[in-house]
PDB file of C-alpha atoms in Angstrom:
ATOM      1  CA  UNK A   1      64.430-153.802 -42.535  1.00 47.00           C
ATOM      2  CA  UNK A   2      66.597-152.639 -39.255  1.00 42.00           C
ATOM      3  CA  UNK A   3      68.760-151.066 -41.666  1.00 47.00           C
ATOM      4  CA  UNK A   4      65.953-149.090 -43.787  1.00 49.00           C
ATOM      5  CA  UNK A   5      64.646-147.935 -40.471  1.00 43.00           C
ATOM      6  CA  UNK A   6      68.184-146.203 -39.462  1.00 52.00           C
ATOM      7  CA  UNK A   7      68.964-144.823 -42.418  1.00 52.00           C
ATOM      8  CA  UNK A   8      65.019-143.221 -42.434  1.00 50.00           C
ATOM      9  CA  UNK A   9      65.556-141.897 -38.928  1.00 45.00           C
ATOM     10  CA  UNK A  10      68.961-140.239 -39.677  1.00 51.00           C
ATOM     11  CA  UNK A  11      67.765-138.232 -42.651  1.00 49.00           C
ATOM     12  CA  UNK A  12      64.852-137.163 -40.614  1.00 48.00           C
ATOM     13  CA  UNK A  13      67.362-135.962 -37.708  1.00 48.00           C
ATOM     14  CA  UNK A  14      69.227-134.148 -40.554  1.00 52.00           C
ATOM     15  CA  UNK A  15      66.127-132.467 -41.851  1.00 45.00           C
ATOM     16  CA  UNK A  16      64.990-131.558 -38.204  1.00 42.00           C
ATOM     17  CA  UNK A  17      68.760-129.820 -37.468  1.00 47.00           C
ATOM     18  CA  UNK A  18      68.709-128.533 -40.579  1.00 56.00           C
ATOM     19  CA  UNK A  19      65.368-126.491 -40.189  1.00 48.00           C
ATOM     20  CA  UNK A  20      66.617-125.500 -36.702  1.00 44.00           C
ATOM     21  CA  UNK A  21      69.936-124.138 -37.966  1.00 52.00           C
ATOM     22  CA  UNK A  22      68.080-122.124 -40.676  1.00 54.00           C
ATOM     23  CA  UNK A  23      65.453-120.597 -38.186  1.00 49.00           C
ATOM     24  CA  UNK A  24      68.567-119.866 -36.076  1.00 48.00           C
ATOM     25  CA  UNK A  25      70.014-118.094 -38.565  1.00 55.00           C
ATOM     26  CA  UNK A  26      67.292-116.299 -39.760  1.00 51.00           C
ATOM     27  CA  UNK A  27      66.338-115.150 -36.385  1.00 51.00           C
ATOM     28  CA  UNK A  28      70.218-113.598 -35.742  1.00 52.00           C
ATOM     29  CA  UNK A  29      69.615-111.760 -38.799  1.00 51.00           C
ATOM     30  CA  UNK A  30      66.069-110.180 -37.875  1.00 44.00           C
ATOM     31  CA  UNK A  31      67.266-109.551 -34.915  1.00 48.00           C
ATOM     32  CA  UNK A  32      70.492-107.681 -36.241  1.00 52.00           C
ATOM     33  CA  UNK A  33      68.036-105.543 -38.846  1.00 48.00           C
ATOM     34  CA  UNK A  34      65.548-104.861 -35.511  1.00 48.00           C
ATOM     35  CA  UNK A  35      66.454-101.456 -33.986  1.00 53.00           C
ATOM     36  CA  UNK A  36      66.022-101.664 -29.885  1.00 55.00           C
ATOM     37  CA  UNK A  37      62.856-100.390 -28.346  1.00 58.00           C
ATOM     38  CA  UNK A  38      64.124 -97.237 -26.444  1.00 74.00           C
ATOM     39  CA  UNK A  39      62.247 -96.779 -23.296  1.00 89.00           C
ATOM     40  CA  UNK A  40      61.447 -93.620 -22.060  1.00 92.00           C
ATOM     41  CA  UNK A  41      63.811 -93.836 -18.941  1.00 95.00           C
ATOM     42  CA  UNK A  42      66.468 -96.171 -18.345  1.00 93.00           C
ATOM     43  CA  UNK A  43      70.035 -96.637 -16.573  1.00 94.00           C
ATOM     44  CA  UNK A  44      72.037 -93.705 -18.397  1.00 93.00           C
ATOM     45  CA  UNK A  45      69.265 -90.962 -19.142  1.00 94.00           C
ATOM     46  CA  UNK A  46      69.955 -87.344 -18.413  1.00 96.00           C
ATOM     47  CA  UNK A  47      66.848 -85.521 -17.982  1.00 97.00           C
ATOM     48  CA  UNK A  48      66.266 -81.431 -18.337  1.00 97.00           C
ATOM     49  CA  UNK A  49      62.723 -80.198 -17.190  1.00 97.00           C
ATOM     50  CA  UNK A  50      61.208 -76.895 -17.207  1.00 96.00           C
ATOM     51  CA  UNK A  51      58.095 -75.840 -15.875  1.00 95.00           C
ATOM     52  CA  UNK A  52      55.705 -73.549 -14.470  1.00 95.00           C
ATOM     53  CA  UNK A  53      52.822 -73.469 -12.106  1.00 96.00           C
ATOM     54  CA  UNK A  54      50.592 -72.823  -9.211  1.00 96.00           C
ATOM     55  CA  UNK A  55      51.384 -73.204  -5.226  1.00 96.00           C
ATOM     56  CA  UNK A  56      48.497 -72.735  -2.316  1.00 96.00           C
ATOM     57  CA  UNK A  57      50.145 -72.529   0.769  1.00 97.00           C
ATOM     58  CA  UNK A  58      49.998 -71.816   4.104  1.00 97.00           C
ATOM     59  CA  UNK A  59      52.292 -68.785   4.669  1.00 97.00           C
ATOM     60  CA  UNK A  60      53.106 -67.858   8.178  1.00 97.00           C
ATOM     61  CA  UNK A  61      55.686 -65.772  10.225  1.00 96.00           C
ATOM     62  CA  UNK A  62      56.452 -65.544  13.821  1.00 93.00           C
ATOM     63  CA  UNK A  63      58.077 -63.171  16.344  1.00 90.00           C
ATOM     64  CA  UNK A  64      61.217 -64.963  17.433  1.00 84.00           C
ATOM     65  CA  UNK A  65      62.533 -63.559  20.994  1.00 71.00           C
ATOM     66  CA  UNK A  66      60.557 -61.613  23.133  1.00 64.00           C
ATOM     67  CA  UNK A  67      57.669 -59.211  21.796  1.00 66.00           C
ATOM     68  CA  UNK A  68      57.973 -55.649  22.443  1.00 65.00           C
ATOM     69  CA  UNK A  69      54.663 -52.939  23.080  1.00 66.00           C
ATOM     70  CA  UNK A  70      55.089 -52.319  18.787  1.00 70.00           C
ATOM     71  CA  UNK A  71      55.800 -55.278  17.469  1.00 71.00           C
ATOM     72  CA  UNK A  72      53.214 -58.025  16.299  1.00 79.00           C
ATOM     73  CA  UNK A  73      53.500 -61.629  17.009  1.00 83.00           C
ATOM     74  CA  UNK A  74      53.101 -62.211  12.983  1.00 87.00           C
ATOM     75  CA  UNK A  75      50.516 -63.781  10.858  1.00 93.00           C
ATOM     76  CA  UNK A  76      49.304 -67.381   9.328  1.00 95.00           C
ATOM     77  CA  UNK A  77      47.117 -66.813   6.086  1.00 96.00           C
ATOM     78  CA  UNK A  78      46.061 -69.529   2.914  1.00 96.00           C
ATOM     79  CA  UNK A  79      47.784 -67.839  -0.260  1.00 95.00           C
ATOM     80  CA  UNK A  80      48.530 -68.847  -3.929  1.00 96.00           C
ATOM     81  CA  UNK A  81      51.678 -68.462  -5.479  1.00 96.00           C
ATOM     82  CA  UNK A  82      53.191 -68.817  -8.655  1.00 96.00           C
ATOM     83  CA  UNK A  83      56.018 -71.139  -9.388  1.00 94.00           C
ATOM     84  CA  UNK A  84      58.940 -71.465 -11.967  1.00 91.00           C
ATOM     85  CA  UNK A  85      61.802 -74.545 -11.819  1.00 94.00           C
ATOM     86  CA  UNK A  86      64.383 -76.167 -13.405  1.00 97.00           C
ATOM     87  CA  UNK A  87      65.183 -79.589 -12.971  1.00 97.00           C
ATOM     88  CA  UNK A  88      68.293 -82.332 -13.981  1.00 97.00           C
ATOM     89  CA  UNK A  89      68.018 -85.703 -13.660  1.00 98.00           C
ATOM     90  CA  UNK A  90      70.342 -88.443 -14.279  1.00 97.00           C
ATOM     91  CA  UNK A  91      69.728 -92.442 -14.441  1.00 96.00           C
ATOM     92  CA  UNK A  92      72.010 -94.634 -12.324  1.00 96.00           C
ATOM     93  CA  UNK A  93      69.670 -97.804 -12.798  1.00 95.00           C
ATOM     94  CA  UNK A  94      66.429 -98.543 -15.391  1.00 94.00           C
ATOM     95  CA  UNK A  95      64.244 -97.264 -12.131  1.00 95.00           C
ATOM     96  CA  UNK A  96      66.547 -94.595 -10.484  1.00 97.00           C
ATOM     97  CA  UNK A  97      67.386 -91.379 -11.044  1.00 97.00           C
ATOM     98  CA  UNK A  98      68.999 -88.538  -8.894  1.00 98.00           C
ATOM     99  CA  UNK A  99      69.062 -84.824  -9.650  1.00 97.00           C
ATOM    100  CA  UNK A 100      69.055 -81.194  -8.765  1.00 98.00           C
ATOM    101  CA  UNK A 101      66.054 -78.550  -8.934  1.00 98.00           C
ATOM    102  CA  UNK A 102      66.594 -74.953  -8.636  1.00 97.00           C
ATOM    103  CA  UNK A 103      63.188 -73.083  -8.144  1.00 95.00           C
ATOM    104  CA  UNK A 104      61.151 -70.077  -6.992  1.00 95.00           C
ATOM    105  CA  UNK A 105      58.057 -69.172  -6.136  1.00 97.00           C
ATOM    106  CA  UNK A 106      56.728 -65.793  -5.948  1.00 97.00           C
ATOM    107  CA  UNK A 107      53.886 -64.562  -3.030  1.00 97.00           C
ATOM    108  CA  UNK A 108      51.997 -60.901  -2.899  1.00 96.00           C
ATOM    109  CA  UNK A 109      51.729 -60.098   1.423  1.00 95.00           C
ATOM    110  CA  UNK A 110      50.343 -57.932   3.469  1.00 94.00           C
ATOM    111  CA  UNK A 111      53.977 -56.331   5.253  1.00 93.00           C
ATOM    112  CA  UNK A 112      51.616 -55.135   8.254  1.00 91.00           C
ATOM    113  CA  UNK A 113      51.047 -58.489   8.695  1.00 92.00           C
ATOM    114  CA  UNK A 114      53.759 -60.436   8.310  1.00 95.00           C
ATOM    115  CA  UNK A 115      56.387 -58.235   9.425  1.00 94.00           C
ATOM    116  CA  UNK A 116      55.278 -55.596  11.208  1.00 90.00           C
ATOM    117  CA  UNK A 117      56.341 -53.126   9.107  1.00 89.00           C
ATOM    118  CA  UNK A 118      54.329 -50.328   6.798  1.00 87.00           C
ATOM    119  CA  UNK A 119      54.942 -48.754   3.365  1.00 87.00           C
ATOM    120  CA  UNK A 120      54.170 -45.125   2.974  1.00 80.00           C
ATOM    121  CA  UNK A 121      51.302 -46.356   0.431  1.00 81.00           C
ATOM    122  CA  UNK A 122      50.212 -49.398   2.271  1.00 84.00           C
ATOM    123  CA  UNK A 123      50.935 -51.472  -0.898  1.00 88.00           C
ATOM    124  CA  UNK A 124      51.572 -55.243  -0.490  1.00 93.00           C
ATOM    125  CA  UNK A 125      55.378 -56.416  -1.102  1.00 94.00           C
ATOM    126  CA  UNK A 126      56.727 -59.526  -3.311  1.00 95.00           C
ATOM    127  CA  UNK A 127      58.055 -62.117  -1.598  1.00 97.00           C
ATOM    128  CA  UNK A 128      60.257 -64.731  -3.606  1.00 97.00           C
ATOM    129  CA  UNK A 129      60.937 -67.987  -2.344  1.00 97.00           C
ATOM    130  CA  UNK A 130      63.932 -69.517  -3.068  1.00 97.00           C
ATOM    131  CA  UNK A 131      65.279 -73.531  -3.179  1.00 98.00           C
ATOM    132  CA  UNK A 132      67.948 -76.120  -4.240  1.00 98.00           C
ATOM    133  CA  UNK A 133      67.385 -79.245  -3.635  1.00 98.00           C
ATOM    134  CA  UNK A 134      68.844 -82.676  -4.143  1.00 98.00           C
ATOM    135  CA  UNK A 135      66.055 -85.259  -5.381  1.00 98.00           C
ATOM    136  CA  UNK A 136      65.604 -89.178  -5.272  1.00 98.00           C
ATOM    137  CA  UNK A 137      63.341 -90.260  -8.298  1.00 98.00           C
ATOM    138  CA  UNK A 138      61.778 -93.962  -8.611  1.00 98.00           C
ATOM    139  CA  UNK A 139      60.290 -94.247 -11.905  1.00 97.00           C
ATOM    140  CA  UNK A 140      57.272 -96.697 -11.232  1.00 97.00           C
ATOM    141  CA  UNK A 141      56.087 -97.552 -15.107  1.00 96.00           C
ATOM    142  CA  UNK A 142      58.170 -96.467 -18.124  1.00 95.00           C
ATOM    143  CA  UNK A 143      57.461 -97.520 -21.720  1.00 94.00           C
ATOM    144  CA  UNK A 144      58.211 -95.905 -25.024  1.00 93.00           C
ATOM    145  CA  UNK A 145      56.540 -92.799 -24.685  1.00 94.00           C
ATOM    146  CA  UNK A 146      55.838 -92.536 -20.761  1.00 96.00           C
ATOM    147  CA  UNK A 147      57.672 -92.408 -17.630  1.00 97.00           C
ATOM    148  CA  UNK A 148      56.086 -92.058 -14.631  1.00 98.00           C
ATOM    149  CA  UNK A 149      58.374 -91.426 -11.713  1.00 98.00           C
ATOM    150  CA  UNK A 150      57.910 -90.689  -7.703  1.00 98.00           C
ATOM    151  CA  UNK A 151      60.356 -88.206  -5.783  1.00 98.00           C
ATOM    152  CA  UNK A 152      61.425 -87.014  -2.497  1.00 98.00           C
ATOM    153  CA  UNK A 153      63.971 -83.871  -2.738  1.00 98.00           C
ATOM    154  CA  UNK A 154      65.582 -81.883   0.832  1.00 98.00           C
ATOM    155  CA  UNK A 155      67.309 -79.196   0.405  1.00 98.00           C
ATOM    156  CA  UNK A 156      68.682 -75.234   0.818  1.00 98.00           C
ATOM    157  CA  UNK A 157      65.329 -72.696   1.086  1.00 98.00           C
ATOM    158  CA  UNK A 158      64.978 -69.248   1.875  1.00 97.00           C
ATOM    159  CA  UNK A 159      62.638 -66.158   1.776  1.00 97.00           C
ATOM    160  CA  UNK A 160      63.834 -62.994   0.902  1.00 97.00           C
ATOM    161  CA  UNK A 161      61.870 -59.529  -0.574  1.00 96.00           C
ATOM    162  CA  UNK A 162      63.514 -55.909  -0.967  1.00 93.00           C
ATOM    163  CA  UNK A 163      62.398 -52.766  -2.132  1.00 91.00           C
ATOM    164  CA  UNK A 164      62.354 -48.754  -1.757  1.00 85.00           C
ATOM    165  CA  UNK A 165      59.728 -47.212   0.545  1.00 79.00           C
ATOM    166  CA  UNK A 166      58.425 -43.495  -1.361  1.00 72.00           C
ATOM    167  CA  UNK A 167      59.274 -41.997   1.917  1.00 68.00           C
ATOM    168  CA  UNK A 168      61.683 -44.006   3.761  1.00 69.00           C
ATOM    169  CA  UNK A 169      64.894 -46.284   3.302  1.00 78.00           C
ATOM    170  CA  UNK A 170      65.008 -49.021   1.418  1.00 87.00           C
ATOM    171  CA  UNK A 171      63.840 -52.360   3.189  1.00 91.00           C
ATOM    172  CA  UNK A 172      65.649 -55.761   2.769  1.00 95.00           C
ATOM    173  CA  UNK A 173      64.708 -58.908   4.065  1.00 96.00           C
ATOM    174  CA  UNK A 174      66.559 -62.421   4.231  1.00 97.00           C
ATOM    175  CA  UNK A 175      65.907 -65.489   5.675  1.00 97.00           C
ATOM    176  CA  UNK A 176      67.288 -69.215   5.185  1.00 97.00           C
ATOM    177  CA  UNK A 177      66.266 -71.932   6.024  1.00 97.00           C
ATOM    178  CA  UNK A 178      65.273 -76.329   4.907  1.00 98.00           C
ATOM    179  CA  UNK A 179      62.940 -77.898   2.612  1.00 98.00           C
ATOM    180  CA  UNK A 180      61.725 -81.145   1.867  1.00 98.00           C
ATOM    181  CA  UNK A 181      59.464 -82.031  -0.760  1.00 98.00           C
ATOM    182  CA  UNK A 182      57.373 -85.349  -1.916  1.00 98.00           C
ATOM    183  CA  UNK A 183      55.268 -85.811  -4.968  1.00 98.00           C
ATOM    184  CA  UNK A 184      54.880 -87.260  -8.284  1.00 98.00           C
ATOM    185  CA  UNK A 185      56.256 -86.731 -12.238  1.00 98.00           C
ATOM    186  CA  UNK A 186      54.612 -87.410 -15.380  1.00 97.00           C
ATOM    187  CA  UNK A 187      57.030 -87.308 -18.800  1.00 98.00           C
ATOM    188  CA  UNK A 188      55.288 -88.150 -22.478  1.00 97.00           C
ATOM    189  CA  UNK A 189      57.596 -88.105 -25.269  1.00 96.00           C
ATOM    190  CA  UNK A 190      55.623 -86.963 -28.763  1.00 94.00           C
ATOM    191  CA  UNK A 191      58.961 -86.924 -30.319  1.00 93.00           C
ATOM    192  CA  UNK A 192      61.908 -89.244 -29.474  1.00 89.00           C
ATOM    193  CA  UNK A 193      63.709 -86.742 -27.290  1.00 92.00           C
ATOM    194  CA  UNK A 194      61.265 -84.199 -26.482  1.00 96.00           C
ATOM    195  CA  UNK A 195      57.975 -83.901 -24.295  1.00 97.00           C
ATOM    196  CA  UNK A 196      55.373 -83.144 -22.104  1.00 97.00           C
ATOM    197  CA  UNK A 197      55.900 -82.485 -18.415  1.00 98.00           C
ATOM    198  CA  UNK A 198      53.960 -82.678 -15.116  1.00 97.00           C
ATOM    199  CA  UNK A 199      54.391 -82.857 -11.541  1.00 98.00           C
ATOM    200  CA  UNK A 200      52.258 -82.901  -8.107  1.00 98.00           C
ATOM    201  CA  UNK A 201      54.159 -81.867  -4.590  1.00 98.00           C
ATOM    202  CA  UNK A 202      53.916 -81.727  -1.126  1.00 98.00           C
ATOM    203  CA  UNK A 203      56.023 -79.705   0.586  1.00 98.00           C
ATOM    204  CA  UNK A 204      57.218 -77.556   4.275  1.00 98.00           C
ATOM    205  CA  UNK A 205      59.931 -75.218   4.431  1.00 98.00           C
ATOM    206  CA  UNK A 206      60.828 -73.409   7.505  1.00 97.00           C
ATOM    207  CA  UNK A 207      63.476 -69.986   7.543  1.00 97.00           C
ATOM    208  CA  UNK A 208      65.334 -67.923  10.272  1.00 96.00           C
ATOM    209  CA  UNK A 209      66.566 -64.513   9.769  1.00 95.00           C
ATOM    210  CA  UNK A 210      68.876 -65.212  12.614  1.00 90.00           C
ATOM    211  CA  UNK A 211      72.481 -65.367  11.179  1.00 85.00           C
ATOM    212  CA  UNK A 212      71.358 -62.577   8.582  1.00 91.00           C
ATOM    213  CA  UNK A 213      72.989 -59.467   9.319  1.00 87.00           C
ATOM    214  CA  UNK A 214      72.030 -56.765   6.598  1.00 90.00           C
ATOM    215  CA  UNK A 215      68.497 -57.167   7.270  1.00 94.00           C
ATOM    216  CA  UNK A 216      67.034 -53.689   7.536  1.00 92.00           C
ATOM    217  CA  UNK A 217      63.238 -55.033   8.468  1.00 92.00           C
ATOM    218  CA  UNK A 218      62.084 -57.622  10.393  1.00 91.00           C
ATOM    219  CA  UNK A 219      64.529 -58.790  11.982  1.00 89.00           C
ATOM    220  CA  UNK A 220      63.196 -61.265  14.254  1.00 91.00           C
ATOM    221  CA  UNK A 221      61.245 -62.629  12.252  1.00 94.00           C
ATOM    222  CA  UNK A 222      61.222 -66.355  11.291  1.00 96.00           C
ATOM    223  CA  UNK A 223      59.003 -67.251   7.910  1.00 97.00           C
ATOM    224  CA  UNK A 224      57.790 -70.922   7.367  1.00 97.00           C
ATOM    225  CA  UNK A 225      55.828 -72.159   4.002  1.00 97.00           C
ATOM    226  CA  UNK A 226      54.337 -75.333   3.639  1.00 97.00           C
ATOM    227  CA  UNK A 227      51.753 -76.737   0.676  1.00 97.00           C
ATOM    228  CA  UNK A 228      51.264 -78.009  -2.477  1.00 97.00           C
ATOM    229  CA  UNK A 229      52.498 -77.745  -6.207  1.00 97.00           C
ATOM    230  CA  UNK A 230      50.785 -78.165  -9.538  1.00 97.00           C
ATOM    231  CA  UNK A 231      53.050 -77.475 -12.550  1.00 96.00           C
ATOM    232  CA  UNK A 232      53.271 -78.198 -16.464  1.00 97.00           C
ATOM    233  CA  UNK A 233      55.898 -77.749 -19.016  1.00 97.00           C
ATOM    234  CA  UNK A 234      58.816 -79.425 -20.995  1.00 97.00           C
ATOM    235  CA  UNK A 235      61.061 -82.271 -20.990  1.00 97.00           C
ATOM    236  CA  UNK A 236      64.173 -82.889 -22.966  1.00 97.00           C
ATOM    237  CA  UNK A 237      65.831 -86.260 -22.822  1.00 94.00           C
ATOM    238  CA  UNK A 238      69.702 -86.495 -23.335  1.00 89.00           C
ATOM    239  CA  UNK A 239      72.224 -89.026 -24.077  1.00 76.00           C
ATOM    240  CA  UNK A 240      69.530 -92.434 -23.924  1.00 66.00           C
TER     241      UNK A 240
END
């Protein structure tokens, strides 16, 4: 009877190792058919954005040394702006990324009051911003199709406009200066490589004209810009 028993319980270890090999196998082999799930950002990525938006700001200028009888102690006004940057981002872990964004932004002012200084036609002058930064990215929630990323960039700024007065030299104006910016980015993927793009941004940038020297109007004058950032456009993922 003992030796019924045995024999019965070492066919049914046989059958139970048995099954288990065969789901093992069968498993490795799914598994080896199964393509990965590629995630929308992960250690390795390299990123190219494009993009183009809206800034409101507060644009202001100030009178750096002492003021004279004809010169203005400048101006502080709310203003909109358009903006227009590129930006690179590569993946050193599943959450981070570091990168570079080159970008301008482009303001319509009063030269009166900014700069103390008047065109023959009283028209209002183009003012380009200017930045490079270097940017810190923590992406928060990635999955298939979305990444969804926080940044802080610091970086090069500066402020510069030039043109040709109807009856007078042409005026140039330079000044550099720091940024630092904080905000938010928003990637969908429709296809596997390419999609939509979004960001949000804080930012303050302050300029000197100080160690400038073929400045031919306002001289003294320092220019500071601080606000935020809406913008939309395209991503383009590389490599991952």
């Amino acid at each position: 009877m003992k030796k019924n028993y045995s024999i019965s319980l070492a066919l049914i270890c046989a059958f139970l190792l048995s099954s288990y090999s065969s789901s093992l196998t069968a498993q490795s082999k799914l598994h080896r058919f199964q393509k990965p799930i590629v995630k929308a950002f992960r250690k390795g990525s390299f990123l190219v954005s494009i993009s183009e938006g809206v800034t409101t700001s507060v644009y202001s200028t100030s009178l750096e040394g002492i003021k004279s009888e004809n010169q203005s102690s400048g101006d502080t006004k709310f203003m909109e702006g358009t903006r227009d940057p590129l930006i690179i981002e590569y993946g050193i872990s599943d959450h981070w990324g570091f990168g570079l964004t080159s970008g301008k932004d482009l303001f319509t002012v009063n030269p009166s009051d900014f700069y103390n200084f008047t065109l023959s036609n009283n028209e209002p002058i183009k003012v380009a911003t200017n930045e490079f930064t270097f940017d810190a990215n923590y992406h928060v929630f990635v999955n298939k199709r979305l990444d969804l990323a926080v940044f802080n960039s610091i970086g090069a700024f500066s402020v510069t406009f030039q043109g040709q007065d109807a009856d007078a030299a042409p005026y140039k104006y330079t000044s550099n200066g720091n940024i630092i910016r904080l905000g938010t980015k928003v990637r969908y993927y429709f296809l596997r490589r390419l999609g939509a793009f979004g960001m949000a941004s804080l930012y303050a940038a302050n300029t000197s004209p100080k160690d400038v020297k073929d400045n031919t109007v306002a001289n003294n004058y320092s220019t500071s810009v601080s606000g935020y950032a809406i913008e939309i456009g395209l991503c383009y993922r590389l490599f991952r």
